[in-house]
Tab-separated table of N, CA and C in Angstrom:
chain	number	residue	atom	x	y	z
A	1060	MET	N	30.326	-9.016	10.204
A	1060	MET	CA	29.191	-9.826	9.833
A	1060	MET	C	29.223	-10.095	8.340
A	1061	SER	N	28.972	-11.298	7.920
A	1061	SER	CA	28.962	-11.602	6.491
A	1061	SER	C	27.660	-11.135	5.881
A	1062	GLY	N	27.620	-11.041	4.546
A	1062	GLY	CA	26.414	-10.610	3.844
A	1062	GLY	C	25.242	-11.517	4.126
A	1063	GLU	N	25.499	-12.825	4.286
A	1063	GLU	CA	24.406	-13.762	4.537
A	1063	GLU	C	23.799	-13.542	5.915
A	1064	ASP	N	24.601	-13.098	6.902
A	1064	ASP	CA	24.083	-12.843	8.240
A	1064	ASP	C	23.071	-11.698	8.238
A	1065	GLN	N	23.140	-10.829	7.245
A	1065	GLN	CA	22.268	-9.669	7.184
A	1065	GLN	C	21.062	-9.935	6.287
A	1066	ARG	N	20.822	-11.172	5.970
A	1066	ARG	CA	19.711	-11.522	5.087
A	1066	ARG	C	18.704	-12.372	5.839
A	1067	MET	N	17.473	-12.318	5.377
A	1067	MET	CA	16.415	-13.094	6.036
A	1067	MET	C	15.683	-13.936	5.002
A	1068	ARG	N	15.112	-14.994	5.468
A	1068	ARG	CA	14.305	-15.852	4.609
A	1068	ARG	C	12.914	-15.258	4.454
A	1069	ILE	N	12.185	-15.812	3.528
A	1069	ILE	CA	10.867	-15.269	3.190
A	1069	ILE	C	9.907	-15.296	4.381
A	1070	GLY	N	9.979	-16.326	5.204
A	1070	GLY	CA	9.103	-16.399	6.379
A	1070	GLY	C	9.355	-15.276	7.363
A	1071	GLU	N	10.630	-14.943	7.553
A	1071	GLU	CA	10.964	-13.840	8.451
A	1071	GLU	C	10.515	-12.512	7.865
A	1072	LEU	N	10.708	-12.331	6.554
A	1072	LEU	CA	10.251	-11.100	5.915
A	1072	LEU	C	8.735	-10.974	6.049
A	1073	SER	N	8.040	-12.063	5.873
A	1073	SER	CA	6.587	-12.066	6.041
A	1073	SER	C	6.217	-11.674	7.471
A	1074	ALA	N	6.888	-12.255	8.443
A	1074	ALA	CA	6.599	-11.958	9.851
A	1074	ALA	C	6.910	-10.502	10.184
A	1075	ARG	N	7.985	-9.973	9.652
A	1075	ARG	CA	8.388	-8.595	9.974
A	1075	ARG	C	7.523	-7.558	9.291
A	1076	THR	N	6.873	-7.934	8.183
A	1076	THR	CA	6.080	-6.956	7.436
A	1076	THR	C	4.574	-7.171	7.558
A	1077	GLY	N	4.178	-8.370	7.975
A	1077	GLY	CA	2.762	-8.683	8.018
A	1077	GLY	C	2.182	-8.998	6.649
A	1078	ILE	N	3.035	-9.192	5.671
A	1078	ILE	CA	2.607	-9.499	4.310
A	1078	ILE	C	2.769	-10.999	4.081
A	1079	SER	N	1.789	-11.610	3.456
A	1079	SER	CA	1.823	-13.056	3.270
A	1079	SER	C	2.989	-13.487	2.380
A	1080	ILE	N	3.418	-14.699	2.596
A	1080	ILE	CA	4.479	-15.274	1.759
A	1080	ILE	C	4.034	-15.279	0.300
A	1081	ARG	N	2.777	-15.593	0.080
A	1081	ARG	CA	2.248	-15.607	-1.293
A	1081	ARG	C	2.405	-14.232	-1.951
A	1082	SER	N	2.071	-13.169	-1.207
A	1082	SER	CA	2.210	-11.809	-1.755
A	1082	SER	C	3.671	-11.472	-2.014
A	1083	LEU	N	4.558	-11.866	-1.117
A	1083	LEU	CA	5.983	-11.599	-1.321
A	1083	LEU	C	6.485	-12.295	-2.581
A	1084	ARG	N	6.041	-13.518	-2.787
A	1084	ARG	CA	6.428	-14.231	-4.025
A	1084	ARG	C	5.877	-13.508	-5.242
A	1085	TYR	N	4.656	-13.004	-5.147
A	1085	TYR	CA	4.064	-12.243	-6.245
A	1085	TYR	C	4.886	-10.991	-6.532
A	1086	TYR	N	5.258	-10.264	-5.481
A	1086	TYR	CA	6.077	-9.062	-5.669
A	1086	TYR	C	7.363	-9.412	-6.411
A	1087	GLU	N	7.960	-10.511	-6.021
A	1087	GLU	CA	9.203	-10.914	-6.672
A	1087	GLU	C	8.954	-11.320	-8.124
A	1088	GLN	N	7.894	-12.038	-8.359
A	1088	GLN	CA	7.546	-12.468	-9.713
A	1088	GLN	C	7.334	-11.265	-10.631
A	1089	ARG	N	6.771	-10.194	-10.080
A	1089	ARG	CA	6.503	-8.980	-10.868
A	1089	ARG	C	7.721	-8.065	-10.958
A	1090	GLY	N	8.830	-8.451	-10.336
A	1090	GLY	CA	10.044	-7.649	-10.397
A	1090	GLY	C	10.062	-6.477	-9.428
A	1091	LEU	N	9.185	-6.490	-8.444
A	1091	LEU	CA	9.091	-5.394	-7.480
A	1091	LEU	C	10.000	-5.599	-6.271
A	1092	LEU	N	10.420	-6.830	-6.067
A	1092	LEU	CA	11.230	-7.221	-4.928
A	1092	LEU	C	12.225	-8.258	-5.422
A	1093	THR	N	13.451	-8.182	-4.935
A	1093	THR	CA	14.460	-9.144	-5.381
A	1093	THR	C	15.044	-9.893	-4.188
A	1094	SER	N	15.520	-11.079	-4.480
A	1094	SER	CA	16.169	-11.896	-3.465
A	1094	SER	C	17.343	-12.609	-4.108
A	1095	THR	N	18.172	-13.145	-3.252
A	1095	THR	CA	19.201	-14.066	-3.721
A	1095	THR	C	18.750	-15.449	-3.282
A	1096	ARG	N	19.426	-16.470	-3.752
A	1096	ARG	CA	19.045	-17.835	-3.393
A	1096	ARG	C	20.204	-18.537	-2.710
A	1097	THR	N	19.851	-19.354	-1.724
A	1097	THR	CA	20.863	-20.187	-1.082
A	1097	THR	C	21.136	-21.370	-1.998
A	1098	THR	N	22.123	-22.160	-1.642
A	1098	THR	CA	22.397	-23.357	-2.439
A	1098	THR	C	21.214	-24.312	-2.399
A	1099	GLY	N	20.389	-24.224	-1.365
A	1099	GLY	CA	19.176	-25.027	-1.267
A	1099	GLY	C	17.975	-24.363	-1.912
A	1100	ALA	N	18.177	-23.284	-2.645
A	1100	ALA	CA	17.149	-22.542	-3.389
A	1100	ALA	C	16.180	-21.759	-2.495
A	1101	HIS	N	16.567	-21.509	-1.241
A	1101	HIS	CA	15.745	-20.671	-0.366
A	1101	HIS	C	16.003	-19.208	-0.696
A	1102	ARG	N	14.945	-18.410	-0.702
A	1102	ARG	CA	15.078	-16.972	-0.953
A	1102	ARG	C	15.698	-16.293	0.267
A	1103	LEU	N	16.601	-15.366	-0.005
A	1103	LEU	CA	17.178	-14.529	1.049
A	1103	LEU	C	16.991	-13.073	0.664
A	1104	TYR	N	16.515	-12.276	1.612
A	1104	TYR	CA	16.237	-10.865	1.381
A	1104	TYR	C	17.116	-10.014	2.285
A	1105	PRO	N	17.563	-8.862	1.785
A	1105	PRO	CA	18.341	-7.958	2.644
A	1105	PRO	C	17.429	-7.291	3.671
A	1106	ASP	N	18.007	-6.747	4.724
A	1106	ASP	CA	17.230	-6.080	5.770
A	1106	ASP	C	16.373	-4.938	5.215
A	1107	ASP	N	16.880	-4.241	4.195
A	1107	ASP	CA	16.100	-3.121	3.667
A	1107	ASP	C	14.865	-3.573	2.884
A	1108	ALA	N	14.706	-4.887	2.690
A	1108	ALA	CA	13.500	-5.398	2.026
A	1108	ALA	C	12.253	-5.093	2.862
A	1109	VAL	N	12.407	-4.978	4.172
A	1109	VAL	CA	11.266	-4.655	5.040
A	1109	VAL	C	10.686	-3.301	4.634
A	1110	ASP	N	11.543	-2.293	4.497
A	1110	ASP	CA	11.077	-0.959	4.092
A	1110	ASP	C	10.471	-0.998	2.694
A	1111	ARG	N	11.088	-1.753	1.807
A	1111	ARG	CA	10.582	-1.844	0.436
A	1111	ARG	C	9.190	-2.475	0.418
A	1112	VAL	N	9.001	-3.541	1.171
A	1112	VAL	CA	7.697	-4.203	1.207
A	1112	VAL	C	6.643	-3.255	1.773
A	1113	HIS	N	6.984	-2.499	2.813
A	1113	HIS	CA	6.032	-1.521	3.363
A	1113	HIS	C	5.665	-0.474	2.314
A	1114	MET	N	6.658	-0.003	1.550
A	1114	MET	CA	6.386	0.966	0.495
A	1114	MET	C	5.483	0.348	-0.572
A	1115	LEU	N	5.796	-0.880	-0.997
A	1115	LEU	CA	4.974	-1.551	-1.999
A	1115	LEU	C	3.535	-1.686	-1.510
A	1116	ARG	N	3.366	-2.059	-0.270
A	1116	ARG	CA	2.021	-2.239	0.288
A	1116	ARG	C	1.250	-0.922	0.265
A	1117	ARG	N	1.927	0.181	0.623
A	1117	ARG	CA	1.259	1.493	0.582
A	1117	ARG	C	0.829	1.831	-0.845
A	1118	LEU	N	1.682	1.531	-1.809
A	1118	LEU	CA	1.340	1.824	-3.203
A	1118	LEU	C	0.174	0.958	-3.675
A	1119	PHE	N	0.206	-0.331	-3.337
A	1119	PHE	CA	-0.924	-1.200	-3.681
A	1119	PHE	C	-2.197	-0.730	-2.983
A	1120	ASP	N	-2.096	-0.383	-1.712
A	1120	ASP	CA	-3.262	0.074	-0.960
A	1120	ASP	C	-3.850	1.348	-1.553
A	1121	ALA	N	-3.010	2.157	-2.184
A	1121	ALA	CA	-3.476	3.383	-2.834
A	1121	ALA	C	-4.124	3.097	-4.181
A	1122	GLY	N	-4.101	1.823	-4.591
A	1122	GLY	CA	-4.773	1.448	-5.831
A	1122	GLY	C	-3.875	1.357	-7.052
A	1123	LEU	N	-2.570	1.503	-6.865
A	1123	LEU	CA	-1.675	1.396	-8.009
A	1123	LEU	C	-1.544	-0.069	-8.413
A	1124	SER	N	-1.441	-0.312	-9.703
A	1124	SER	CA	-1.257	-1.669	-10.207
A	1124	SER	C	0.219	-2.044	-10.122
A	1125	SER	N	0.491	-3.323	-10.214
A	1125	SER	CA	1.888	-3.767	-10.180
A	1125	SER	C	2.662	-3.199	-11.370
A	1126	GLU	N	1.998	-3.032	-12.510
A	1126	GLU	CA	2.672	-2.453	-13.680
A	1126	GLU	C	3.053	-1.001	-13.431
A	1127	THR	N	2.143	-0.245	-12.814
A	1127	THR	CA	2.432	1.158	-12.508
A	1127	THR	C	3.548	1.256	-11.480
A	1128	ILE	N	3.488	0.415	-10.462
A	1128	ILE	CA	4.534	0.423	-9.438
A	1128	ILE	C	5.876	0.098	-10.071
A	1129	ALA	N	5.913	-0.898	-10.946
A	1129	ALA	CA	7.164	-1.269	-11.621
A	1129	ALA	C	7.707	-0.100	-12.432
A	1130	ALA	N	6.819	0.683	-13.024
A	1130	ALA	CA	7.261	1.838	-13.813
A	1130	ALA	C	7.847	2.929	-12.935
A	1131	LEU	N	7.405	2.998	-11.669
A	1131	LEU	CA	7.871	4.042	-10.760
A	1131	LEU	C	9.121	3.650	-9.978
A	1132	LEU	N	9.377	2.363	-9.846
A	1132	LEU	CA	10.486	1.912	-9.003
A	1132	LEU	C	11.864	2.425	-9.421
A	1133	PRO	N	12.142	2.620	-10.706
A	1133	PRO	CA	13.451	3.196	-11.025
A	1133	PRO	C	13.687	4.551	-10.353
A	1134	CYS	N	12.632	5.304	-10.137
A	1134	CYS	CA	12.764	6.595	-9.446
A	1134	CYS	C	13.123	6.389	-7.982
A	1135	VAL	N	12.697	5.268	-7.413
A	1135	VAL	CA	12.999	4.944	-6.025
A	1135	VAL	C	14.399	4.344	-5.927
A	1136	ASP	N	14.685	3.423	-6.834
A	1136	ASP	CA	15.930	2.650	-6.763
A	1136	ASP	C	17.160	3.450	-7.192
A	1137	THR	N	17.004	4.243	-8.210
A	1137	THR	CA	18.147	5.011	-8.718
A	1137	THR	C	17.699	6.420	-9.095
A	1138	PRO	N	17.343	7.225	-8.085
A	1138	PRO	CA	16.908	8.591	-8.405
A	1138	PRO	C	18.009	9.342	-9.145
A	1139	SER	N	17.599	10.012	-10.183
A	1139	SER	CA	18.585	10.739	-10.981
A	1139	SER	C	17.885	11.824	-11.783
A	1140	ASP	N	18.676	12.572	-12.482
A	1140	ASP	CA	18.138	13.601	-13.359
A	1140	ASP	C	17.551	12.998	-14.622
A	1141	ASP	N	17.709	11.698	-14.802
A	1141	ASP	CA	17.253	11.037	-16.016
A	1141	ASP	C	15.822	10.524	-15.923
A	1142	ILE	N	15.088	10.978	-14.911
A	1142	ILE	CA	13.692	10.560	-14.812
A	1142	ILE	C	12.991	11.019	-16.079
A	1143	THR	N	12.326	10.087	-16.704
A	1143	THR	CA	11.709	10.411	-17.986
A	1143	THR	C	10.419	11.185	-17.808
A	1144	ALA	N	10.060	11.918	-18.836
A	1144	ALA	CA	8.795	12.644	-18.831
A	1144	ALA	C	7.640	11.657	-18.730
A	1145	GLN	N	7.797	10.486	-19.310
A	1145	GLN	CA	6.753	9.470	-19.251
A	1145	GLN	C	6.531	8.997	-17.815
A	1146	THR	N	7.599	8.772	-17.072
A	1146	THR	CA	7.481	8.351	-15.677
A	1146	THR	C	6.831	9.447	-14.848
A	1147	LEU	N	7.233	10.676	-15.081
A	1147	LEU	CA	6.630	11.799	-14.367
A	1147	LEU	C	5.141	11.896	-14.675
A	1148	GLU	N	4.764	11.649	-15.908
A	1148	GLU	CA	3.353	11.676	-16.286
A	1148	GLU	C	2.573	10.567	-15.590
A	1149	VAL	N	3.168	9.397	-15.445
A	1149	VAL	CA	2.526	8.301	-14.708
A	1149	VAL	C	2.273	8.744	-13.277
A	1150	MET	N	3.275	9.359	-12.662
A	1150	MET	CA	3.113	9.826	-11.283
A	1150	MET	C	2.008	10.876	-11.190
A	1151	ARG	N	1.950	11.790	-12.138
A	1151	ARG	CA	0.908	12.828	-12.118
A	1151	ARG	C	-0.487	12.218	-12.251
A	1152	ARG	N	-0.640	11.263	-13.169
A	1152	ARG	CA	-1.941	10.615	-13.354
A	1152	ARG	C	-2.373	9.878	-12.087
A	1153	GLU	N	-1.449	9.187	-11.479
A	1153	GLU	CA	-1.781	8.460	-10.253
A	1153	GLU	C	-2.150	9.414	-9.136
A	1154	ARG	N	-1.445	10.531	-9.052
A	1154	ARG	CA	-1.780	11.515	-8.016
A	1154	ARG	C	-3.164	12.100	-8.258
A	1155	GLU	N	-3.492	12.389	-9.502
A	1155	GLU	CA	-4.819	12.908	-9.824
A	1155	GLU	C	-5.896	11.879	-9.490
A	1156	ARG	N	-5.632	10.616	-9.765
A	1156	ARG	CA	-6.583	9.555	-9.454
A	1156	ARG	C	-6.796	9.458	-7.939
A	1157	ILE	N	-5.710	9.527	-7.191
A	1157	ILE	CA	-5.796	9.463	-5.731
A	1157	ILE	C	-6.534	10.689	-5.196
A	1158	ASP	N	-6.253	11.874	-5.756
A	1158	ASP	CA	-6.970	13.090	-5.342
A	1158	ASP	C	-8.471	12.932	-5.556
A	1159	ALA	N	-8.861	12.340	-6.691
A	1159	ALA	CA	-10.286	12.121	-6.971
A	1159	ALA	C	-10.884	11.152	-5.951
A	1160	GLN	N	-10.139	10.122	-5.587
A	1160	GLN	CA	-10.619	9.181	-4.578
A	1160	GLN	C	-10.786	9.865	-3.222
A	1161	VAL	N	-9.827	10.699	-2.853
A	1161	VAL	CA	-9.900	11.427	-1.580
A	1161	VAL	C	-11.124	12.336	-1.582
A	1162	SER	N	-11.355	13.028	-2.679
A	1162	SER	CA	-12.502	13.921	-2.783
A	1162	SER	C	-13.809	13.136	-2.651
A	1163	ALA	N	-13.883	11.989	-3.322
A	1163	ALA	CA	-15.089	11.160	-3.230
A	1163	ALA	C	-15.288	10.644	-1.811
A	1164	LEU	N	-14.217	10.264	-1.149
A	1164	LEU	CA	-14.319	9.794	0.230
A	1164	LEU	C	-14.790	10.910	1.162
A	1165	LEU	N	-14.288	12.117	0.964
A	1165	LEU	CA	-14.713	13.241	1.797
A	1165	LEU	C	-16.200	13.542	1.595
A	1166	THR	N	-16.663	13.464	0.367
A	1166	THR	CA	-18.085	13.675	0.085
A	1166	THR	C	-18.922	12.598	0.758
A	1167	THR	N	-18.476	11.359	0.660
A	1167	THR	CA	-19.182	10.257	1.307
A	1167	THR	C	-19.206	10.450	2.816
A	1168	ARG	N	-18.092	10.879	3.390
A	1168	ARG	CA	-18.055	11.137	4.826
A	1168	ARG	C	-19.045	12.231	5.214
A	1169	ASP	N	-19.126	13.295	4.401
A	1169	ASP	CA	-20.075	14.376	4.683
A	1169	ASP	C	-21.512	13.864	4.654
A	1170	HIS	N	-21.822	13.004	3.682
A	1170	HIS	CA	-23.172	12.427	3.619
A	1170	HIS	C	-23.446	11.560	4.847
A	1171	LEU	N	-22.474	10.788	5.243
A	1171	LEU	CA	-22.619	9.937	6.422
A	1171	LEU	C	-22.818	10.787	7.685
A	1172	ASP	N	-22.057	11.879	7.791
A	1172	ASP	CA	-22.232	12.791	8.929
A	1172	ASP	C	-23.654	13.342	8.982
A	1173	ALA	N	-24.198	13.702	7.820
A	1173	ALA	CA	-25.562	14.234	7.767
A	1173	ALA	C	-26.573	13.166	8.176
A	1174	LEU	N	-26.373	11.940	7.695
A	1174	LEU	CA	-27.265	10.845	8.086
A	1174	LEU	C	-27.188	10.567	9.581
A	1175	MET	N	-25.994	10.600	10.125
A	1175	MET	CA	-25.820	10.369	11.563
A	1175	MET	C	-26.522	11.460	12.362
A	1176	ALA	N	-26.372	12.706	11.934
A	1176	ALA	CA	-27.010	13.821	12.645
A	1176	ALA	C	-28.527	13.667	12.605
A	1177	GLY	N	-29.077	13.304	11.460
A	1177	GLY	CA	-30.522	13.094	11.343
A	1177	GLY	C	-30.999	11.955	12.229
A	1178	THR	N	-30.227	10.890	12.284
A	1178	THR	CA	-30.581	9.744	13.119
A	1178	THR	C	-30.508	10.110	14.593
A	1179	GLU	N	-29.479	10.855	14.984
A	1179	GLU	CA	-29.370	11.289	16.373
A	1179	GLU	C	-30.551	12.180	16.760
A	1180	ASP	N	-30.960	13.084	15.856
A	1180	ASP	CA	-32.120	13.946	16.126
A	1180	ASP	C	-33.380	13.102	16.287
A	1181	HIS	N	-33.550	12.121	15.418
A	1181	HIS	CA	-34.723	11.247	15.484
A	1181	HIS	C	-34.761	10.491	16.810
A	1182	LEU	N	-33.609	9.928	17.220
A	1182	LEU	CA	-33.552	9.200	18.488
A	1182	LEU	C	-33.841	10.120	19.671
A	1183	ALA	N	-33.341	11.337	19.623
A	1183	ALA	CA	-33.589	12.300	20.707
A	1183	ALA	C	-35.080	12.628	20.785
A	1184	ARG	N	-35.758	12.797	19.627
A	1184	ARG	CA	-37.198	13.069	19.613
A	1184	ARG	C	-37.973	11.880	20.178
A	1185	GLN	N	-37.544	10.661	19.829
A	1185	GLN	CA	-38.206	9.464	20.358
A	1185	GLN	C	-38.075	9.400	21.882
A	1186	ARG	N	-36.886	9.720	22.391
A	1186	ARG	CA	-36.665	9.726	23.849
A	1186	ARG	C	-37.567	10.777	24.507
A	1187	ASP	N	-37.585	11.969	23.904
A	1187	ASP	CA	-38.409	13.053	24.458
A	1187	ASP	C	-39.887	12.669	24.463
A	1188	ASP	N	-40.354	12.055	23.363
A	1188	ASP	CA	-41.749	11.637	23.272
A	1188	ASP	C	-42.057	10.557	24.319
A	1189	ALA	N	-41.114	9.629	24.536
A	1189	ALA	CA	-41.314	8.559	25.511
A	1189	ALA	C	-41.353	9.134	26.926
A	1190	LEU	N	-40.507	10.111	27.203
A	1190	LEU	CA	-40.519	10.747	28.531
A	1190	LEU	C	-41.816	11.522	28.753
A	1191	ALA	N	-42.287	12.214	27.727
A	1191	ALA	CA	-43.512	13.011	27.844
A	1191	ALA	C	-44.737	12.110	28.046
A	1192	ALA	N	-44.695	10.929	27.405
A	1192	ALA	CA	-45.830	10.002	27.518
A	1192	ALA	C	-45.804	9.254	28.841
A	1193	GLY	N	-44.652	9.128	29.454
A	1193	GLY	CA	-44.523	8.279	30.628
A	1193	GLY	C	-44.667	8.968	31.891
């Protein structure tokens, strides 16, 4: 199989990942995703671009900015002993930020659970009162 046979156009990458063509172009513009071009200037992506796009989406969904993701990608693309202390610090800060978000979400869930329990008790009392009156 030739190298071109193992490549897909942007529409196929969008279909395989569920990510809009506009977002894929943005990823490429920010240097997060790369493509080659056909003689007709169509973007071609390797098969492993699917995994990369899924990883990028998870990082964006976690709240990382494109600048932060770009700073971390060398660790993904060429893992080595040369990871800088600065890159490691970026990863630590992002992890701490995510931990704080998880903690806040858990607290919110606990409050919601308490509200639900109170509402269920109220509804049960209303049912009991209606049965007693009827």
